[in-house]
Amino acid sequence: MFSKVSGPVRLADQVAATLSEEIESGRLAEGDRLPTEVELVRQLGVSRTVVREALSRLRNAGLIEPRQGIGVFVLPRRTRPLDLEAADTKAKVLQIVEVRRAMEGEAAHLAAARATPLDLARMRQALEAIDSAVGAGGDGVDEDLAFHRSIAESTGNTVMVSTLRYLGDVSRSGIRVTRANEARRNDFIEAVRAEHHAILAAIEARDAEAARMAARLHMNHAAARLQNADDRFWTDAEDIEVDLDAAP
């Protein structure tokens, strides 16, 4: 059913785009069951990790739904918040960062007023998880996204949480690229860490305006790091296995 994927664009992006096209074209119709994970791996010539990440993107976009013990099925068509191919170039990722700058700032502003002691504890645990992941040789991408998600969740605004989760999911390639770029310089790594802690400190101090400014500043710096990333990181993103960070 599918041809093997290859090329400079991150494989998970290609697989997500391939499956999305099958759904949008109607070749995979509402209610159809997707091939099994094992079959997708065989047909597309990619790893299980790539297939799982691509399916996660389609699920977050509302295109598919996994059903326990049965399989993964195509959902009815509905309005999508973003094109699934929105993060396959530096320019498109930067556009996502611009949107996130406004939303992350507002989320931090609301969190400063609404976060409970339990919410604050979860944010701090999320920051510690980033350090642990990077210290263990991981990229910290999921942990980074979890930190920002914990801020959004503390607002109690489910629309904000869903939108930021989706934006983070489609910009994973950009996050990995910028983390790879930053891993070459300790000052970049420490800068990102300091920016995260500044956001949390402002939220804990219940200083809503400072929290908003800290979150927006973090996104501004993330965009700058992304803009300055070596172009080779975009073509080699699938093979990067070093400590990463940036446009969270």
Coordinates of N, CA and C in Angstrom, one line a residue:
M1 N 0.8 -1.2 0.0 CA 0.0 0.0 0.0 C 0.9 1.3 0.0
F2 N 2.0 1.2 0.8 CA 2.8 2.4 0.9 C 4.2 2.1 0.3
S3 N 4.9 3.2 -0.1 CA 6.3 3.0 -0.6 C 7.2 3.5 0.5
K4 N 8.5 3.0 0.5 CA 9.4 3.3 1.5 C 9.7 4.8 1.4
V5 N 10.0 5.4 2.6 CA 10.3 6.8 2.6 C 11.8 7.0 2.9
S6 N 12.3 8.1 2.3 CA 13.7 8.5 2.6 C 13.9 9.9 2.2
G7 N 15.0 10.5 2.5 CA 15.3 11.9 2.1 C 15.7 12.7 3.3
P8 N 15.9 14.0 3.0 CA 16.4 14.9 4.1 C 15.4 15.3 5.2
V9 N 14.1 15.3 4.9 CA 13.1 15.7 5.8 C 13.0 14.6 6.9
R10 N 12.8 14.9 8.1 CA 12.7 14.0 9.2 C 11.7 12.9 8.9
L11 N 12.1 11.6 9.1 CA 11.2 10.5 8.7 C 9.8 10.5 9.3
A12 N 9.7 10.9 10.6 CA 8.4 10.9 11.2 C 7.5 11.9 10.5
D13 N 8.1 13.0 10.0 CA 7.3 14.0 9.3 C 6.8 13.4 8.0
Q14 N 7.7 12.7 7.3 CA 7.3 12.1 6.0 C 6.3 11.0 6.2
V15 N 6.4 10.2 7.2 CA 5.4 9.2 7.4 C 4.0 9.8 7.8
A16 N 4.1 10.8 8.6 CA 2.8 11.5 9.0 C 2.2 12.2 7.8
A17 N 3.0 12.8 6.9 CA 2.5 13.4 5.7 C 1.9 12.4 4.7
T18 N 2.6 11.2 4.6 CA 2.1 10.2 3.7 C 0.8 9.6 4.2
L19 N 0.7 9.3 5.5 CA -0.6 8.8 6.0 C -1.7 9.9 5.9
S20 N -1.3 11.1 6.2 CA -2.3 12.2 6.1 C -2.9 12.3 4.7
E21 N -2.0 12.2 3.7 CA -2.4 12.3 2.3 C -3.4 11.2 1.9
E22 N -3.1 10.0 2.5 CA -4.0 8.9 2.2 C -5.4 9.1 2.8
I23 N -5.4 9.8 3.9 CA -6.7 10.1 4.6 C -7.4 11.2 3.9
E24 N -6.7 12.3 3.6 CA -7.3 13.5 2.9 C -7.8 13.2 1.5
S25 N -7.1 12.3 0.9 CA -7.5 11.9 -0.5 C -8.7 11.0 -0.5
G26 N -9.0 10.3 0.6 CA -10.1 9.4 0.7 C -9.7 8.0 0.4
R27 N -8.4 7.8 0.1 CA -8.0 6.4 -0.1 C -8.0 5.6 1.2
L28 N -7.9 6.3 2.3 CA -8.2 5.7 3.6 C -9.4 6.5 4.1
A29 N -10.6 5.9 4.1 CA -11.8 6.6 4.4 C -12.2 6.5 5.9
E30 N -13.2 7.3 6.2 CA -13.7 7.3 7.6 C -14.1 5.9 8.0
G31 N -13.6 5.4 9.1 CA -13.9 4.1 9.6 C -12.9 3.0 9.2
D32 N -12.0 3.3 8.2 CA -11.1 2.3 7.7 C -10.0 2.1 8.8
R33 N -9.5 0.9 8.9 CA -8.5 0.5 9.8 C -7.1 0.6 9.1
L34 N -6.2 1.3 9.8 CA -4.8 1.4 9.2 C -4.1 0.0 9.3
P35 N -3.1 -0.2 8.5 CA -2.3 -1.4 8.6 C -1.7 -1.4 10.0
T36 N -1.3 -2.6 10.5 CA -0.8 -2.7 11.8 C 0.6 -2.0 11.8
E37 N 1.1 -1.7 13.0 CA 2.4 -1.1 13.2 C 3.5 -1.9 12.5
V38 N 3.4 -3.2 12.7 CA 4.4 -4.1 12.1 C 4.4 -3.9 10.5
E39 N 3.2 -3.9 10.0 CA 3.0 -3.8 8.6 C 3.5 -2.4 8.0
L40 N 3.2 -1.4 8.8 CA 3.7 0.0 8.4 C 5.2 0.0 8.4
V41 N 5.8 -0.6 9.4 CA 7.2 -0.6 9.5 C 7.8 -1.3 8.2
R42 N 7.2 -2.4 7.9 CA 7.7 -3.2 6.7 C 7.5 -2.4 5.4
Q43 N 6.3 -1.8 5.2 CA 6.0 -1.1 4.0 C 6.8 0.1 3.8
L44 N 6.9 0.9 4.9 CA 7.6 2.2 4.8 C 9.1 2.2 5.0
G45 N 9.6 1.0 5.5 CA 11.0 0.9 5.7 C 11.6 1.8 6.7
V46 N 10.8 2.0 7.8 CA 11.3 2.8 8.9 C 11.2 2.1 10.2
S47 N 11.6 2.6 11.3 CA 11.6 2.0 12.6 C 10.2 2.1 13.2
R48 N 10.0 1.3 14.3 CA 8.8 1.4 15.0 C 8.6 2.8 15.7
T49 N 9.8 3.3 16.2 CA 9.7 4.6 16.8 C 9.2 5.7 15.9
V50 N 9.7 5.6 14.6 CA 9.2 6.6 13.6 C 7.7 6.4 13.4
V51 N 7.3 5.2 13.2 CA 5.8 5.0 13.0 C 5.0 5.4 14.2
R52 N 5.4 5.1 15.4 CA 4.7 5.5 16.5 C 4.6 7.1 16.7
E53 N 5.7 7.8 16.4 CA 5.7 9.2 16.5 C 4.7 9.8 15.4
A54 N 4.8 9.2 14.2 CA 3.9 9.7 13.1 C 2.4 9.5 13.5
L55 N 2.1 8.3 14.0 CA 0.7 8.0 14.4 C 0.3 8.9 15.6
S56 N 1.2 9.3 16.5 CA 0.9 10.2 17.5 C 0.5 11.5 17.0
R57 N 1.2 12.0 16.0 CA 0.8 13.3 15.3 C -0.5 13.2 14.7
L58 N -0.8 12.1 14.0 CA -2.2 12.0 13.4 C -3.3 12.0 14.4
R59 N -3.0 11.3 15.5 CA -4.0 11.2 16.6 C -4.2 12.6 17.2
N60 N -3.1 13.3 17.5 CA -3.3 14.7 18.1 C -4.0 15.6 17.1
A61 N -3.9 15.3 15.8 CA -4.5 16.2 14.8 C -6.0 15.8 14.6
G62 N -6.4 14.7 15.3 CA -7.8 14.3 15.1 C -8.1 13.5 13.9
L63 N -7.1 12.9 13.3 CA -7.3 12.1 12.0 C -7.5 10.7 12.3
I64 N -6.9 10.1 13.4 CA -7.1 8.7 13.7 C -7.4 8.5 15.1
E65 N -7.8 7.3 15.5 CA -8.1 6.9 16.8 C -7.8 5.5 17.1
P66 N -6.9 5.2 18.1 CA -6.5 3.9 18.4 C -7.6 3.2 19.3
R67 N -8.0 2.0 19.0 CA -9.0 1.3 19.8 C -8.4 0.1 20.4
Q68 N -8.5 0.0 21.7 CA -7.8 -1.1 22.4 C -8.1 -2.5 21.9
G69 N -7.1 -3.2 21.5 CA -7.3 -4.6 21.0 C -7.8 -4.7 19.6
I70 N -8.1 -3.6 19.0 CA -8.7 -3.7 17.6 C -7.8 -3.2 16.6
G71 N -7.3 -2.0 16.8 CA -6.5 -1.3 15.8 C -6.6 0.2 15.8
V72 N -6.1 0.8 14.8 CA -6.2 2.3 14.6 C -7.1 2.6 13.5
F73 N -8.0 3.5 13.7 CA -9.1 3.8 12.7 C -9.1 5.2 12.3
V74 N -9.5 5.5 11.1 CA -9.7 6.9 10.6 C -10.9 7.5 11.1
L75 N -10.8 8.7 11.6 CA -11.9 9.4 12.2 C -12.6 10.3 11.2
P76 N -13.9 10.7 11.4 CA -14.6 11.6 10.5 C -13.8 12.9 10.3
R77 N -13.9 13.4 9.1 CA -13.3 14.7 8.8 C -13.8 15.8 9.7
R78 N -12.9 16.7 10.0 CA -13.3 17.9 10.8 C -12.2 19.0 10.5
T79 N -12.5 20.2 11.0 CA -11.6 21.3 10.8 C -10.3 21.0 11.6
R80 N -9.1 21.1 10.9 CA -7.8 20.8 11.6 C -7.2 22.2 11.9
P81 N -6.6 22.3 13.1 CA -6.0 23.5 13.5 C -4.7 23.9 12.7
L82 N -4.0 22.9 12.2 CA -2.8 23.2 11.4 C -2.6 22.1 10.4
D83 N -1.8 22.4 9.4 CA -1.4 21.4 8.4 C -0.3 20.5 9.0
L84 N -0.5 19.2 8.9 CA 0.5 18.3 9.5 C 1.9 18.5 8.9
E85 N 2.0 19.1 7.8 CA 3.4 19.4 7.2 C 3.9 20.7 7.7
A86 N 3.4 21.3 8.7 CA 3.7 22.6 9.1 C 5.1 22.8 9.7
A87 N 5.8 21.7 10.0 CA 7.1 21.8 10.6 C 8.2 21.1 9.9
D88 N 8.2 21.2 8.5 CA 9.3 20.5 7.8 C 10.3 21.4 7.3
T89 N 10.2 22.7 7.6 CA 11.3 23.7 7.2 C 11.5 24.6 8.3
K90 N 12.6 25.3 8.3 CA 13.0 26.3 9.3 C 11.9 27.4 9.4
A91 N 11.5 27.9 8.2 CA 10.6 29.0 8.1 C 9.3 28.6 8.8
K92 N 8.8 27.4 8.5 CA 7.5 27.0 9.1 C 7.6 26.8 10.6
V93 N 8.7 26.3 11.0 CA 8.8 26.1 12.5 C 8.9 27.5 13.2
L94 N 9.5 28.4 12.5 CA 9.6 29.8 13.1 C 8.2 30.4 13.2
Q95 N 7.3 30.1 12.2 CA 6.0 30.6 12.3 C 5.2 30.0 13.5
I96 N 5.5 28.7 13.7 CA 4.9 28.1 14.9 C 5.4 28.7 16.2
V97 N 6.7 29.0 16.2 CA 7.2 29.7 17.4 C 6.6 31.0 17.6
E98 N 6.3 31.8 16.6 CA 5.6 33.1 16.7 C 4.2 32.9 17.4
V99 N 3.5 31.9 17.0 CA 2.2 31.6 17.6 C 2.4 31.2 19.0
R100 N 3.3 30.3 19.3 CA 3.6 29.8 20.6 C 4.0 31.0 21.6
R101 N 4.7 31.9 21.1 CA 5.2 33.0 21.9 C 4.0 33.7 22.6
A102 N 3.0 34.0 21.8 CA 1.8 34.6 22.4 C 1.1 33.7 23.3
M103 N 0.9 32.4 23.0 CA 0.2 31.5 23.8 C 0.9 31.1 25.1
E104 N 2.2 30.9 24.9 CA 3.0 30.5 26.1 C 3.1 31.7 27.1
G105 N 3.1 32.9 26.6 CA 3.1 34.0 27.5 C 1.8 34.1 28.2
E106 N 0.7 33.9 27.6 CA -0.6 34.0 28.2 C -0.7 32.9 29.2
A107 N -0.3 31.7 28.8 CA -0.4 30.5 29.7 C 0.4 30.8 31.0
A108 N 1.6 31.3 30.9 CA 2.4 31.6 32.1 C 1.7 32.7 33.0
H109 N 1.1 33.7 32.3 CA 0.4 34.8 33.0 C -0.7 34.2 33.8
L110 N -1.5 33.4 33.2 CA -2.7 32.7 33.9 C -2.2 31.8 35.0
A111 N -1.1 31.1 34.7 CA -0.6 30.1 35.7 C -0.2 30.8 37.0
A112 N 0.4 32.0 36.8 CA 0.8 32.7 38.0 C -0.3 33.1 39.0
A113 N -1.5 33.2 38.4 CA -2.7 33.5 39.2 C -3.5 32.2 39.6
R114 N -3.4 31.2 38.8 CA -4.2 30.0 39.0 C -3.6 28.7 39.5
A115 N -2.3 28.6 39.4 CA -1.6 27.4 39.7 C -1.7 27.0 41.2
T116 N -2.0 25.8 41.5 CA -2.1 25.3 42.8 C -0.8 24.8 43.3
P117 N -0.6 24.6 44.6 CA 0.7 24.0 45.0 C 1.1 22.7 44.3
L118 N 0.1 21.9 44.0 CA 0.4 20.7 43.3 C 0.8 21.0 41.9
D119 N 0.2 22.0 41.2 CA 0.6 22.4 39.9 C 2.1 22.8 39.9
L120 N 2.4 23.6 40.9 CA 3.8 24.1 41.0 C 4.8 23.0 41.2
A121 N 4.4 22.0 42.0 CA 5.3 20.9 42.2 C 5.5 20.1 41.0
R122 N 4.5 20.0 40.1 CA 4.6 19.3 38.9 C 5.5 20.0 37.9
M123 N 5.4 21.3 37.9 CA 6.3 22.1 37.1 C 7.8 21.9 37.5
R124 N 8.0 21.9 38.8 CA 9.4 21.8 39.2 C 9.9 20.3 38.9
Q125 N 9.0 19.4 39.1 CA 9.4 18.0 38.7 C 9.7 17.9 37.2
A126 N 8.9 18.6 36.4 CA 9.2 18.6 35.0 C 10.5 19.2 34.6
L127 N 10.9 20.2 35.3 CA 12.3 20.8 35.1 C 13.4 19.8 35.5
E128 N 13.1 19.1 36.6 CA 14.1 18.2 37.1 C 14.2 17.0 36.1
A129 N 13.1 16.7 35.5 CA 13.1 15.6 34.5 C 13.9 15.9 33.2
I130 N 13.9 17.2 32.9 CA 14.7 17.6 31.7 C 16.2 17.4 32.0
D131 N 16.6 17.9 33.2 CA 18.0 17.7 33.6 C 18.4 16.2 33.7
S132 N 17.5 15.4 34.2 CA 17.8 14.0 34.3 C 17.9 13.3 32.9
A133 N 17.0 13.7 32.0 CA 17.0 13.1 30.6 C 18.3 13.5 29.9
V134 N 18.7 14.8 30.0 CA 19.9 15.2 29.3 C 21.1 14.6 30.0
G135 N 21.1 14.5 31.3 CA 22.2 13.9 32.0 C 22.4 12.4 31.7
A136 N 21.3 11.8 31.3 CA 21.4 10.4 30.9 C 21.7 10.2 29.4
G137 N 21.9 11.3 28.7 CA 22.3 11.2 27.3 C 21.1 11.3 26.4
G138 N 19.9 11.6 26.9 CA 18.7 11.8 26.1 C 18.6 13.2 25.5
D139 N 17.6 13.4 24.7 CA 17.5 14.7 24.0 C 16.6 15.7 24.9
G140 N 15.8 15.1 25.8 CA 15.0 16.0 26.6 C 13.8 16.6 26.0
V141 N 13.5 16.2 24.7 CA 12.4 16.8 24.0 C 11.1 16.6 24.7
D142 N 10.8 15.4 25.0 CA 9.5 15.1 25.6 C 9.4 15.8 27.0
E143 N 10.5 15.8 27.7 CA 10.5 16.4 29.1 C 10.3 17.9 28.9
D144 N 10.9 18.5 27.9 CA 10.8 20.0 27.7 C 9.3 20.3 27.4
L145 N 8.7 19.5 26.5 CA 7.3 19.7 26.2 C 6.4 19.5 27.4
A146 N 6.8 18.5 28.2 CA 6.0 18.3 29.4 C 6.0 19.5 30.4
F147 N 7.2 20.2 30.5 CA 7.2 21.3 31.3 C 6.3 22.4 30.9
H148 N 6.3 22.7 29.6 CA 5.4 23.7 29.1 C 3.9 23.3 29.2
R149 N 3.7 22.0 29.0 CA 2.4 21.5 29.1 C 1.9 21.6 30.6
S150 N 2.8 21.4 31.5 CA 2.4 21.5 32.9 C 1.9 23.0 33.3
I151 N 2.6 23.9 32.6 CA 2.2 25.3 32.8 C 0.8 25.6 32.3
A152 N 0.5 25.1 31.0 CA -0.8 25.2 30.4 C -1.9 24.5 31.2
E153 N -1.6 23.3 31.7 CA -2.6 22.6 32.4 C -3.0 23.3 33.7
S154 N -2.1 24.0 34.3 CA -2.4 24.7 35.6 C -3.4 25.9 35.4
T155 N -3.6 26.3 34.1 CA -4.5 27.4 33.8 C -5.9 26.9 33.9
G156 N -6.2 25.6 33.7 CA -7.5 25.1 33.7 C -8.2 25.3 32.4
N157 N -7.5 25.9 31.4 CA -8.1 26.2 30.1 C -7.8 25.0 29.2
T158 N -8.8 24.1 28.9 CA -8.5 22.9 28.1 C -8.2 23.2 26.7
V159 N -8.8 24.3 26.2 CA -8.5 24.7 24.8 C -7.1 25.1 24.6
M160 N -6.5 25.8 25.6 CA -5.1 26.2 25.5 C -4.2 25.0 25.6
V161 N -4.6 24.1 26.5 CA -3.8 22.9 26.7 C -3.7 22.1 25.4
S162 N -4.9 21.9 24.8 CA -5.0 21.1 23.5 C -4.2 21.7 22.4
T163 N -4.3 23.1 22.3 CA -3.7 23.8 21.2 C -2.2 23.8 21.4
L164 N -1.7 24.0 22.6 CA -0.2 24.0 22.8 C 0.3 22.6 22.7
R165 N -0.4 21.6 23.0 CA 0.1 20.2 22.8 C 0.2 19.9 21.3
Y166 N -0.7 20.4 20.6 CA -0.7 20.1 19.1 C 0.5 20.9 18.5
L167 N 0.7 22.2 18.9 CA 1.8 23.0 18.3 C 3.1 22.3 18.7
G168 N 3.2 21.9 19.9 CA 4.5 21.2 20.3 C 4.7 20.0 19.5
D169 N 3.7 19.2 19.3 CA 3.8 17.9 18.6 C 4.3 18.2 17.1
V170 N 3.7 19.1 16.4 CA 4.1 19.3 15.0 C 5.5 20.1 14.9
S171 N 6.0 20.6 16.0 CA 7.3 21.3 15.9 C 8.4 20.5 16.5
R172 N 8.2 19.2 16.7 CA 9.2 18.4 17.3 C 10.5 18.4 16.5
S173 N 10.4 18.4 15.2 CA 11.6 18.4 14.4 C 12.4 19.7 14.7
G174 N 11.8 20.8 14.8 CA 12.5 22.0 15.1 C 13.1 22.0 16.5
I175 N 12.4 21.4 17.4 CA 13.0 21.3 18.8 C 14.3 20.4 18.7
R176 N 14.2 19.3 18.0 CA 15.4 18.5 17.9 C 16.6 19.2 17.2
V177 N 16.2 19.9 16.2 CA 17.3 20.6 15.4 C 18.0 21.6 16.3
T178 N 17.2 22.4 17.1 CA 17.8 23.4 17.9 C 18.5 22.8 19.1
R179 N 18.0 21.8 19.6 CA 18.7 21.1 20.7 C 20.1 20.6 20.2
A180 N 20.1 20.0 19.1 CA 21.4 19.5 18.5 C 22.4 20.7 18.3
N181 N 21.8 21.8 17.8 CA 22.7 23.0 17.6 C 23.2 23.5 19.0
E182 N 22.4 23.5 20.0 CA 22.8 24.0 21.3 C 23.7 23.1 22.1
A183 N 23.6 21.8 21.8 CA 24.4 20.9 22.5 C 25.9 21.1 22.2
R184 N 26.2 21.8 21.2 CA 27.6 22.1 20.9 C 28.2 23.2 21.8
R185 N 27.3 23.9 22.5 CA 27.8 25.0 23.4 C 27.1 25.0 24.7
N186 N 28.0 24.9 25.7 CA 27.4 24.8 27.1 C 26.7 26.1 27.5
D187 N 27.1 27.2 26.9 CA 26.4 28.5 27.3 C 25.0 28.5 26.8
F188 N 24.7 27.8 25.6 CA 23.4 27.7 25.1 C 22.5 26.8 26.1
I189 N 23.1 25.7 26.4 CA 22.4 24.8 27.3 C 22.0 25.4 28.6
E190 N 23.0 26.1 29.2 CA 22.7 26.8 30.5 C 21.7 28.0 30.3
A191 N 21.7 28.6 29.1 CA 20.8 29.7 28.9 C 19.3 29.2 28.8
V192 N 19.1 28.1 28.2 CA 17.8 27.5 28.1 C 17.3 27.1 29.5
R193 N 18.2 26.5 30.2 CA 17.9 26.0 31.6 C 17.5 27.2 32.5
A194 N 18.3 28.3 32.3 CA 18.0 29.5 33.1 C 16.6 30.1 32.7
E195 N 16.3 30.1 31.4 CA 15.1 30.7 30.9 C 13.9 29.9 31.5
H196 N 14.0 28.5 31.5 CA 12.9 27.7 32.1 C 12.7 28.1 33.6
H197 N 13.8 28.2 34.3 CA 13.7 28.4 35.8 C 13.2 29.8 36.0
A198 N 13.5 30.8 35.1 CA 13.0 32.1 35.3 C 11.4 32.1 35.2
I199 N 10.9 31.3 34.2 CA 9.5 31.2 34.1 C 8.8 30.7 35.3
L200 N 9.4 29.6 35.8 CA 8.8 29.0 37.0 C 8.9 29.9 38.2
A201 N 10.1 30.6 38.4 CA 10.2 31.5 39.5 C 9.2 32.6 39.5
A202 N 8.9 33.1 38.4 CA 7.9 34.2 38.3 C 6.5 33.6 38.6
I203 N 6.2 32.4 38.1 CA 4.9 31.8 38.4 C 4.8 31.5 39.9
E204 N 5.8 31.0 40.5 CA 5.8 30.7 42.0 C 5.7 32.0 42.8
A205 N 6.2 33.1 42.3 CA 6.1 34.4 43.0 C 4.8 35.1 42.7
R206 N 3.9 34.4 41.9 CA 2.6 35.0 41.6 C 2.7 36.3 40.9
D207 N 3.8 36.5 40.2 CA 4.0 37.7 39.4 C 3.6 37.4 37.9
A208 N 2.3 37.7 37.6 CA 1.8 37.3 36.3 C 2.5 38.0 35.2
E209 N 2.8 39.3 35.3 CA 3.4 40.0 34.2 C 4.8 39.5 34.0
A210 N 5.6 39.3 35.1 CA 6.9 38.8 35.0 C 6.9 37.4 34.3
A211 N 5.9 36.6 34.7 CA 5.8 35.2 34.1 C 5.6 35.3 32.6
R212 N 4.7 36.2 32.2 CA 4.4 36.4 30.8 C 5.7 36.8 30.0
M213 N 6.4 37.8 30.6 CA 7.6 38.3 29.9 C 8.7 37.3 29.9
A214 N 8.8 36.4 30.9 CA 9.8 35.4 30.9 C 9.5 34.3 29.9
A215 N 8.3 34.0 29.7 CA 7.9 33.0 28.7 C 8.1 33.5 27.3
R216 N 7.7 34.8 27.1 CA 7.9 35.4 25.8 C 9.4 35.5 25.4
L217 N 10.2 35.9 26.4 CA 11.6 36.0 26.2 C 12.2 34.7 25.8
H218 N 11.8 33.6 26.5 CA 12.3 32.3 26.2 C 12.0 31.9 24.8
M219 N 10.8 32.3 24.3 CA 10.4 31.9 22.9 C 11.2 32.8 21.9
N220 N 11.4 34.1 22.3 CA 12.3 34.9 21.4 C 13.7 34.3 21.3
H221 N 14.2 33.9 22.4 CA 15.6 33.3 22.3 C 15.6 32.0 21.6
A222 N 14.5 31.2 21.8 CA 14.3 29.9 21.1 C 14.3 30.2 19.6
A223 N 13.6 31.2 19.1 CA 13.6 31.5 17.7 C 14.9 31.9 17.2
A224 N 15.7 32.7 18.0 CA 17.0 33.1 17.6 C 17.9 31.9 17.5
R225 N 17.9 31.0 18.4 CA 18.7 29.8 18.4 C 18.4 29.0 17.1
L226 N 17.1 28.9 16.9 CA 16.6 28.1 15.7 C 17.1 28.8 14.4
Q227 N 17.0 30.1 14.4 CA 17.4 30.8 13.2 C 18.9 30.6 12.9
N228 N 19.7 30.5 14.0 CA 21.1 30.4 13.8 C 21.7 29.0 13.7
A229 N 20.8 28.0 13.8 CA 21.2 26.6 13.8 C 21.8 26.3 12.4
D230 N 22.9 25.6 12.4 CA 23.6 25.1 11.2 C 22.6 24.4 10.3
D231 N 22.6 24.7 9.0 CA 21.6 24.1 8.1 C 21.8 22.6 8.1
R232 N 23.0 22.1 8.4 CA 23.1 20.6 8.3 C 22.3 19.9 9.3
F233 N 21.9 20.6 10.4 CA 21.0 19.9 11.4 C 19.6 19.6 10.8
W234 N 19.2 20.4 9.8 CA 17.9 20.2 9.2 C 17.9 18.9 8.3
T235 N 19.1 18.7 7.6 CA 19.1 17.5 6.7 C 19.5 16.3 7.5
D236 N 20.2 16.4 8.6 CA 20.6 15.3 9.4 C 19.8 15.0 10.6
A237 N 18.6 15.7 10.8 CA 17.8 15.7 12.0 C 17.5 14.3 12.4
E238 N 17.2 13.4 11.5 CA 16.8 12.0 11.8 C 17.9 11.2 12.6
D239 N 19.2 11.6 12.3 CA 20.3 10.8 12.9 C 20.9 11.5 14.1
I240 N 20.3 12.6 14.5 CA 20.9 13.3 15.7 C 20.6 12.6 16.9
E241 N 21.7 12.3 17.7 CA 21.5 11.6 19.0 C 22.3 12.4 20.1
V242 N 22.3 13.7 20.0 CA 23.0 14.5 21.1 C 22.0 15.3 21.9
D243 N 22.4 15.9 22.9 CA 21.5 16.7 23.8 C 21.0 17.9 23.0
L244 N 19.7 18.1 23.0 CA 19.1 19.2 22.2 C 18.2 20.1 23.1
D245 N 17.7 21.3 22.5 CA 16.7 22.1 23.2 C 16.4 23.4 22.4
A246 N 15.3 24.0 22.6 CA 15.0 25.3 22.1 C 13.5 25.5 22.0
A247 N 13.0 25.8 20.7 CA 11.6 26.2 20.6 C 10.8 25.1 21.2
P248 N 10.4 25.2 22.5 CA 9.9 24.1 23.3 C 8.5 23.6 22.7

